[in-house]
Amino acid sequence: MTLWMDPTGTVVHDHDPYIAADGTVYPPQYPKAEICGMVEVAEPPPPEDATLIVPGTWRVERLDGVPTKVWDTVARPPAEVMARARAARLAVVQAACRQAILAGYASSALGAPHAYPNRETDQSNMAASVLASLMPGLPTDWSTPFWCADSDGVWLRRLHSAAQIRQAGVDAKAWVVACQERLNGPDGTGGLIARITAATSVAEIEAVVW
């Protein structure tokens, strides 16, 4: 298992813990881990009678000055368990939405479908390119290069006419909106977040996936 920790010593990525029928948690705790780094630790597979624990019940303590991830054994009331599970699942789907947006989108602005990048820098570059295509007095053969990949996965800075770069920009916006609507619904009151909020059990909460 690889544990990732941020500068505060908080574990930001890990695998879900399991608890056996006898109450033993697997793994019970993680040994030394470096801040802003990762550590490989041996993790025995959970027993066959293990049950997935509600996420959000780990905490990081400093044991002998070392940030160590330990299981919080304090009994939690059902309302708190639900709140923790709901918060954890909301964080998961919100992160998935962001990752989907940044992963890029498809556009047929050049005729054939091409994949376009959509990280923050790419979004800024696309906005600047579209704006440039709208400037008055452009020559009829005006074009601008923009990164995209063809069906073979070959990435090149391909020339786009004014109409083509505008269409690529329209498709970029449509992709962002589609991801946001999947997360929040068309009017901001639905989607995956609404399902998580309305769920009445931990199992129902954890069934909501991107």
PDB file of C-alpha atoms in Angstrom:
ATOM      1  CA  MET A   1       0.000   0.000   0.000  1.00  0.00           C
ATOM      2  CA  THR A   2       1.164   3.537  -0.728  1.00  0.00           C
ATOM      3  CA  LEU A   3       0.208   6.312   1.670  1.00  0.00           C
ATOM      4  CA  TRP A   4       0.296   9.910   0.534  1.00  0.00           C
ATOM      5  CA  MET A   5       0.517  12.659   3.147  1.00  0.00           C
ATOM      6  CA  ASP A   6       0.188  16.409   2.716  1.00  0.00           C
ATOM      7  CA  PRO A   7       2.441  18.972   4.485  1.00  0.00           C
ATOM      8  CA  THR A   8       0.267  18.831   7.609  1.00  0.00           C
ATOM      9  CA  GLY A   9       0.765  15.100   7.975  1.00  0.00           C
ATOM     10  CA  THR A  10      -2.765  14.276   6.857  1.00  0.00           C
ATOM     11  CA  VAL A  11      -3.191  11.151   4.785  1.00  0.00           C
ATOM     12  CA  VAL A  12      -4.827  12.232   1.556  1.00  0.00           C
ATOM     13  CA  HIS A  13      -4.986   8.879  -0.211  1.00  0.00           C
ATOM     14  CA  ASP A  14      -5.201   5.327   1.037  1.00  0.00           C
ATOM     15  CA  HIS A  15      -7.175   2.133   0.772  1.00  0.00           C
ATOM     16  CA  ASP A  16     -10.319   1.536   2.787  1.00  0.00           C
ATOM     17  CA  PRO A  17      -9.834  -0.363   6.061  1.00  0.00           C
ATOM     18  CA  TYR A  18     -11.642  -3.543   6.939  1.00  0.00           C
ATOM     19  CA  ILE A  19     -12.829  -5.010  10.217  1.00  0.00           C
ATOM     20  CA  ALA A  20     -13.061  -8.711  10.957  1.00  0.00           C
ATOM     21  CA  ALA A  21     -15.884 -10.454  12.780  1.00  0.00           C
ATOM     22  CA  ASP A  22     -13.833 -10.436  15.991  1.00  0.00           C
ATOM     23  CA  GLY A  23     -13.493  -6.644  15.810  1.00  0.00           C
ATOM     24  CA  THR A  24      -9.875  -6.612  14.601  1.00  0.00           C
ATOM     25  CA  VAL A  25      -9.142  -3.776  12.197  1.00  0.00           C
ATOM     26  CA  TYR A  26      -6.969  -4.478   9.156  1.00  0.00           C
ATOM     27  CA  PRO A  27      -4.524  -2.850   9.047  1.00  0.00           C
ATOM     28  CA  PRO A  28      -4.590  -1.642  12.677  1.00  0.00           C
ATOM     29  CA  GLN A  29      -2.193   1.252  12.013  1.00  0.00           C
ATOM     30  CA  TYR A  30       0.523   2.326   9.673  1.00  0.00           C
ATOM     31  CA  PRO A  31       4.165   2.651  10.726  1.00  0.00           C
ATOM     32  CA  LYS A  32       6.478   5.533   9.960  1.00  0.00           C
ATOM     33  CA  ALA A  33       5.504   7.798   7.091  1.00  0.00           C
ATOM     34  CA  GLU A  34       7.246  10.887   5.837  1.00  0.00           C
ATOM     35  CA  ILE A  35       5.457  14.183   5.408  1.00  0.00           C
ATOM     36  CA  CYS A  36       5.076  15.135   1.726  1.00  0.00           C
ATOM     37  CA  GLY A  37       6.176  11.668   0.760  1.00  0.00           C
ATOM     38  CA  MET A  38       5.027   8.132   0.606  1.00  0.00           C
ATOM     39  CA  VAL A  39       5.876   4.900   2.293  1.00  0.00           C
ATOM     40  CA  GLU A  40       5.317   1.351   1.180  1.00  0.00           C
ATOM     41  CA  VAL A  41       3.938  -0.791   3.981  1.00  0.00           C
ATOM     42  CA  ALA A  42       3.058  -4.451   4.039  1.00  0.00           C
ATOM     43  CA  GLU A  43      -0.669  -4.960   4.331  1.00  0.00           C
ATOM     44  CA  PRO A  44      -2.071  -8.443   4.942  1.00  0.00           C
ATOM     45  CA  PRO A  45      -5.240  -9.152   2.967  1.00  0.00           C
ATOM     46  CA  PRO A  46      -8.427  -8.868   5.024  1.00  0.00           C
ATOM     47  CA  PRO A  47      -9.990 -12.136   6.193  1.00  0.00           C
ATOM     48  CA  GLU A  48     -12.948 -13.561   4.316  1.00  0.00           C
ATOM     49  CA  ASP A  49     -15.367 -12.416   7.026  1.00  0.00           C
ATOM     50  CA  ALA A  50     -14.124  -8.823   6.850  1.00  0.00           C
ATOM     51  CA  THR A  51     -16.578  -5.984   6.328  1.00  0.00           C
ATOM     52  CA  LEU A  52     -15.790  -2.620   4.771  1.00  0.00           C
ATOM     53  CA  ILE A  53     -15.602   0.081   7.429  1.00  0.00           C
ATOM     54  CA  VAL A  54     -17.393   3.385   6.969  1.00  0.00           C
ATOM     55  CA  PRO A  55     -14.817   5.813   5.507  1.00  0.00           C
ATOM     56  CA  GLY A  56     -13.722   8.838   7.443  1.00  0.00           C
ATOM     57  CA  THR A  57     -12.881   7.045  10.687  1.00  0.00           C
ATOM     58  CA  TRP A  58      -9.102   7.216  10.417  1.00  0.00           C
ATOM     59  CA  ARG A  59      -7.068   9.939  12.079  1.00  0.00           C
ATOM     60  CA  VAL A  60      -3.404  10.909  12.015  1.00  0.00           C
ATOM     61  CA  GLU A  61      -1.498  11.133  15.288  1.00  0.00           C
ATOM     62  CA  ARG A  62       2.136  11.928  15.963  1.00  0.00           C
ATOM     63  CA  LEU A  63       3.630   8.874  17.601  1.00  0.00           C
ATOM     64  CA  ASP A  64       7.210   9.510  18.697  1.00  0.00           C
ATOM     65  CA  GLY A  65       7.137  12.594  16.500  1.00  0.00           C
ATOM     66  CA  VAL A  66       6.141  10.619  13.412  1.00  0.00           C
ATOM     67  CA  PRO A  67       2.788  11.201  11.670  1.00  0.00           C
ATOM     68  CA  THR A  68       1.045   7.841  11.977  1.00  0.00           C
ATOM     69  CA  LYS A  69      -2.368   6.847  10.705  1.00  0.00           C
ATOM     70  CA  VAL A  70      -4.387   5.028  13.369  1.00  0.00           C
ATOM     71  CA  TRP A  71      -7.903   3.700  13.623  1.00  0.00           C
ATOM     72  CA  ASP A  72     -10.307   5.788  15.694  1.00  0.00           C
ATOM     73  CA  THR A  73     -11.910   3.262  18.043  1.00  0.00           C
ATOM     74  CA  VAL A  74     -14.301   5.739  19.670  1.00  0.00           C
ATOM     75  CA  ALA A  75     -17.899   4.591  19.260  1.00  0.00           C
ATOM     76  CA  ARG A  76     -19.840   6.958  17.022  1.00  0.00           C
ATOM     77  CA  PRO A  77     -23.596   7.589  17.152  1.00  0.00           C
ATOM     78  CA  PRO A  78     -25.487   6.662  13.955  1.00  0.00           C
ATOM     79  CA  ALA A  79     -26.048  10.303  13.023  1.00  0.00           C
ATOM     80  CA  GLU A  80     -22.315  10.999  13.160  1.00  0.00           C
ATOM     81  CA  VAL A  81     -21.530   7.856  11.183  1.00  0.00           C
ATOM     82  CA  MET A  82     -23.962   9.000   8.490  1.00  0.00           C
ATOM     83  CA  ALA A  83     -22.521  12.512   8.499  1.00  0.00           C
ATOM     84  CA  ARG A  84     -18.971  11.187   8.131  1.00  0.00           C
ATOM     85  CA  ALA A  85     -19.976   8.809   5.349  1.00  0.00           C
ATOM     86  CA  ARG A  86     -21.889  11.553   3.557  1.00  0.00           C
ATOM     87  CA  ALA A  87     -18.985  14.015   3.799  1.00  0.00           C
ATOM     88  CA  ALA A  88     -16.529  11.395   2.542  1.00  0.00           C
ATOM     89  CA  ARG A  89     -18.711  10.480  -0.436  1.00  0.00           C
ATOM     90  CA  LEU A  90     -19.326  14.127  -1.326  1.00  0.00           C
ATOM     91  CA  ALA A  91     -15.570  14.680  -1.393  1.00  0.00           C
ATOM     92  CA  VAL A  92     -15.139  11.636  -3.640  1.00  0.00           C
ATOM     93  CA  VAL A  93     -17.682  12.683  -6.279  1.00  0.00           C
ATOM     94  CA  GLN A  94     -16.571  16.321  -6.228  1.00  0.00           C
ATOM     95  CA  ALA A  95     -12.984  15.232  -6.834  1.00  0.00           C
ATOM     96  CA  ALA A  96     -14.142  12.874  -9.596  1.00  0.00           C
ATOM     97  CA  CYS A  97     -16.031  15.711 -11.282  1.00  0.00           C
ATOM     98  CA  ARG A  98     -12.958  17.916 -11.231  1.00  0.00           C
ATOM     99  CA  GLN A  99     -10.779  15.102 -12.580  1.00  0.00           C
ATOM    100  CA  ALA A 100     -13.256  14.416 -15.386  1.00  0.00           C
ATOM    101  CA  ILE A 101     -13.289  18.071 -16.412  1.00  0.00           C
ATOM    102  CA  LEU A 102      -9.504  18.315 -16.394  1.00  0.00           C
ATOM    103  CA  ALA A 103      -9.098  15.009 -18.253  1.00  0.00           C
ATOM    104  CA  GLY A 104     -10.227  16.668 -21.468  1.00  0.00           C
ATOM    105  CA  TYR A 105     -12.989  16.290 -24.012  1.00  0.00           C
ATOM    106  CA  ALA A 106     -13.713  15.272 -27.599  1.00  0.00           C
ATOM    107  CA  SER A 107     -14.497  17.690 -30.404  1.00  0.00           C
ATOM    108  CA  SER A 108     -15.086  17.300 -34.128  1.00  0.00           C
ATOM    109  CA  ALA A 109     -14.160  20.914 -34.818  1.00  0.00           C
ATOM    110  CA  LEU A 110     -11.548  19.720 -37.332  1.00  0.00           C
ATOM    111  CA  GLY A 111     -14.004  17.358 -39.011  1.00  0.00           C
ATOM    112  CA  ALA A 112     -12.868  14.092 -37.465  1.00  0.00           C
ATOM    113  CA  PRO A 113     -13.109  13.626 -33.683  1.00  0.00           C
ATOM    114  CA  HIS A 114     -10.053  14.801 -31.763  1.00  0.00           C
ATOM    115  CA  ALA A 115      -9.220  14.757 -28.060  1.00  0.00           C
ATOM    116  CA  TYR A 116      -8.523  18.129 -26.470  1.00  0.00           C
ATOM    117  CA  PRO A 117      -6.744  18.787 -23.158  1.00  0.00           C
ATOM    118  CA  ASN A 118      -8.649  20.745 -20.534  1.00  0.00           C
ATOM    119  CA  ARG A 119      -6.387  21.526 -17.606  1.00  0.00           C
ATOM    120  CA  GLU A 120      -6.518  25.060 -16.200  1.00  0.00           C
ATOM    121  CA  THR A 121      -3.770  26.241 -18.548  1.00  0.00           C
ATOM    122  CA  ASP A 122      -5.501  24.589 -21.500  1.00  0.00           C
ATOM    123  CA  GLN A 123      -8.778  26.300 -20.602  1.00  0.00           C
ATOM    124  CA  SER A 124      -7.029  29.672 -20.498  1.00  0.00           C
ATOM    125  CA  ASN A 125      -5.323  29.009 -23.829  1.00  0.00           C
ATOM    126  CA  MET A 126      -8.607  27.973 -25.432  1.00  0.00           C
ATOM    127  CA  ALA A 127     -10.369  31.086 -24.135  1.00  0.00           C
ATOM    128  CA  ALA A 128      -7.561  33.278 -25.488  1.00  0.00           C
ATOM    129  CA  SER A 129      -7.669  31.509 -28.854  1.00  0.00           C
ATOM    130  CA  VAL A 130     -11.437  31.905 -29.165  1.00  0.00           C
ATOM    131  CA  LEU A 131     -11.168  35.570 -28.214  1.00  0.00           C
ATOM    132  CA  ALA A 132      -8.458  36.097 -30.826  1.00  0.00           C
ATOM    133  CA  SER A 133     -10.705  34.509 -33.461  1.00  0.00           C
ATOM    134  CA  LEU A 134     -13.372  37.136 -32.733  1.00  0.00           C
ATOM    135  CA  MET A 135     -11.124  40.150 -33.235  1.00  0.00           C
ATOM    136  CA  PRO A 136     -12.185  42.440 -36.100  1.00  0.00           C
ATOM    137  CA  GLY A 137     -10.142  42.699 -39.252  1.00  0.00           C
ATOM    138  CA  LEU A 138      -8.778  39.146 -39.274  1.00  0.00           C
ATOM    139  CA  PRO A 139      -7.525  37.890 -42.639  1.00  0.00           C
ATOM    140  CA  THR A 140      -9.759  35.305 -44.288  1.00  0.00           C
ATOM    141  CA  ASP A 141      -7.075  32.647 -43.912  1.00  0.00           C
ATOM    142  CA  TRP A 142      -6.495  33.340 -40.195  1.00  0.00           C
ATOM    143  CA  SER A 143      -5.690  30.269 -38.105  1.00  0.00           C
ATOM    144  CA  THR A 144      -4.269  29.384 -34.729  1.00  0.00           C
ATOM    145  CA  PRO A 145      -2.535  26.214 -33.518  1.00  0.00           C
ATOM    146  CA  PHE A 146      -3.946  24.214 -30.643  1.00  0.00           C
ATOM    147  CA  TRP A 147      -2.958  20.900 -29.067  1.00  0.00           C
ATOM    148  CA  CYS A 148      -5.216  17.952 -29.836  1.00  0.00           C
ATOM    149  CA  ALA A 149      -4.885  14.237 -30.492  1.00  0.00           C
ATOM    150  CA  ASP A 150      -6.263  12.272 -33.417  1.00  0.00           C
ATOM    151  CA  SER A 151      -7.837   8.810 -33.238  1.00  0.00           C
ATOM    152  CA  ASP A 152      -4.360   7.261 -33.146  1.00  0.00           C
ATOM    153  CA  GLY A 153      -3.457   9.236 -30.036  1.00  0.00           C
ATOM    154  CA  VAL A 154      -0.969  11.473 -31.838  1.00  0.00           C
ATOM    155  CA  TRP A 155      -0.769  14.871 -30.130  1.00  0.00           C
ATOM    156  CA  LEU A 156       0.119  17.839 -32.345  1.00  0.00           C
ATOM    157  CA  ARG A 157      -0.437  21.584 -32.386  1.00  0.00           C
ATOM    158  CA  ARG A 158      -2.895  21.490 -35.268  1.00  0.00           C
ATOM    159  CA  LEU A 159      -4.007  24.628 -37.084  1.00  0.00           C
ATOM    160  CA  HIS A 160      -7.605  25.708 -36.489  1.00  0.00           C
ATOM    161  CA  SER A 161      -9.517  28.262 -38.510  1.00  0.00           C
ATOM    162  CA  ALA A 162     -11.565  30.870 -36.676  1.00  0.00           C
ATOM    163  CA  ALA A 163     -14.721  28.768 -36.989  1.00  0.00           C
ATOM    164  CA  GLN A 164     -12.911  25.607 -35.914  1.00  0.00           C
ATOM    165  CA  ILE A 165     -11.363  27.068 -32.767  1.00  0.00           C
ATOM    166  CA  ARG A 166     -14.722  28.562 -31.802  1.00  0.00           C
ATOM    167  CA  GLN A 167     -16.365  25.154 -32.168  1.00  0.00           C
ATOM    168  CA  ALA A 168     -13.631  23.566 -30.061  1.00  0.00           C
ATOM    169  CA  GLY A 169     -14.324  26.217 -27.429  1.00  0.00           C
ATOM    170  CA  VAL A 170     -18.068  25.537 -27.562  1.00  0.00           C
ATOM    171  CA  ASP A 171     -17.413  21.821 -27.090  1.00  0.00           C
ATOM    172  CA  ALA A 172     -15.103  22.544 -24.151  1.00  0.00           C
ATOM    173  CA  LYS A 173     -17.821  24.552 -22.430  1.00  0.00           C
ATOM    174  CA  ALA A 174     -20.395  21.847 -23.140  1.00  0.00           C
ATOM    175  CA  TRP A 175     -18.144  19.240 -21.518  1.00  0.00           C
ATOM    176  CA  VAL A 176     -17.680  21.297 -18.364  1.00  0.00           C
ATOM    177  CA  VAL A 177     -21.423  21.914 -18.106  1.00  0.00           C
ATOM    178  CA  ALA A 178     -22.174  18.206 -18.608  1.00  0.00           C
ATOM    179  CA  CYS A 179     -19.830  17.267 -15.768  1.00  0.00           C
ATOM    180  CA  GLN A 180     -21.267  19.939 -13.498  1.00  0.00           C
ATOM    181  CA  GLU A 181     -24.831  18.835 -14.228  1.00  0.00           C
ATOM    182  CA  ARG A 182     -23.931  15.241 -13.473  1.00  0.00           C
ATOM    183  CA  LEU A 183     -22.649  16.401 -10.094  1.00  0.00           C
ATOM    184  CA  ASN A 184     -25.247  19.067  -9.241  1.00  0.00           C
ATOM    185  CA  GLY A 185     -28.145  18.574 -11.638  1.00  0.00           C
ATOM    186  CA  PRO A 186     -29.221  21.093 -14.313  1.00  0.00           C
ATOM    187  CA  ASP A 187     -30.401  23.662 -11.765  1.00  0.00           C
ATOM    188  CA  GLY A 188     -27.889  22.961  -9.003  1.00  0.00           C
ATOM    189  CA  THR A 189     -30.300  21.004  -6.813  1.00  0.00           C
ATOM    190  CA  GLY A 190     -29.998  17.485  -8.211  1.00  0.00           C
ATOM    191  CA  GLY A 191     -27.370  15.113  -9.528  1.00  0.00           C
ATOM    192  CA  LEU A 192     -25.063  12.969  -7.449  1.00  0.00           C
ATOM    193  CA  ILE A 193     -24.881  15.473  -4.604  1.00  0.00           C
ATOM    194  CA  ALA A 194     -28.657  15.379  -4.198  1.00  0.00           C
ATOM    195  CA  ARG A 195     -28.609  11.575  -4.113  1.00  0.00           C
ATOM    196  CA  ILE A 196     -25.941  11.577  -1.408  1.00  0.00           C
ATOM    197  CA  THR A 197     -27.805  14.190   0.598  1.00  0.00           C
ATOM    198  CA  ALA A 198     -31.089  12.282   0.381  1.00  0.00           C
ATOM    199  CA  ALA A 199     -29.580   8.861   1.179  1.00  0.00           C
ATOM    200  CA  THR A 200     -30.865   7.237   4.366  1.00  0.00           C
ATOM    201  CA  SER A 201     -28.155   4.625   4.913  1.00  0.00           C
ATOM    202  CA  VAL A 202     -24.396   4.300   4.606  1.00  0.00           C
ATOM    203  CA  ALA A 203     -24.833   1.628   1.936  1.00  0.00           C
ATOM    204  CA  GLU A 204     -27.019   3.975  -0.086  1.00  0.00           C
ATOM    205  CA  ILE A 205     -24.446   6.745   0.265  1.00  0.00           C
ATOM    206  CA  GLU A 206     -21.571   4.523  -0.841  1.00  0.00           C
ATOM    207  CA  ALA A 207     -23.586   3.292  -3.829  1.00  0.00           C
ATOM    208  CA  VAL A 208     -23.336   6.769  -5.378  1.00  0.00           C
ATOM    209  CA  VAL A 209     -20.380   6.730  -7.754  1.00  0.00           C
ATOM    210  CA  TRP A 210     -19.169   8.939 -10.553  1.00  0.00           C
TER     211      TRP A 210
END
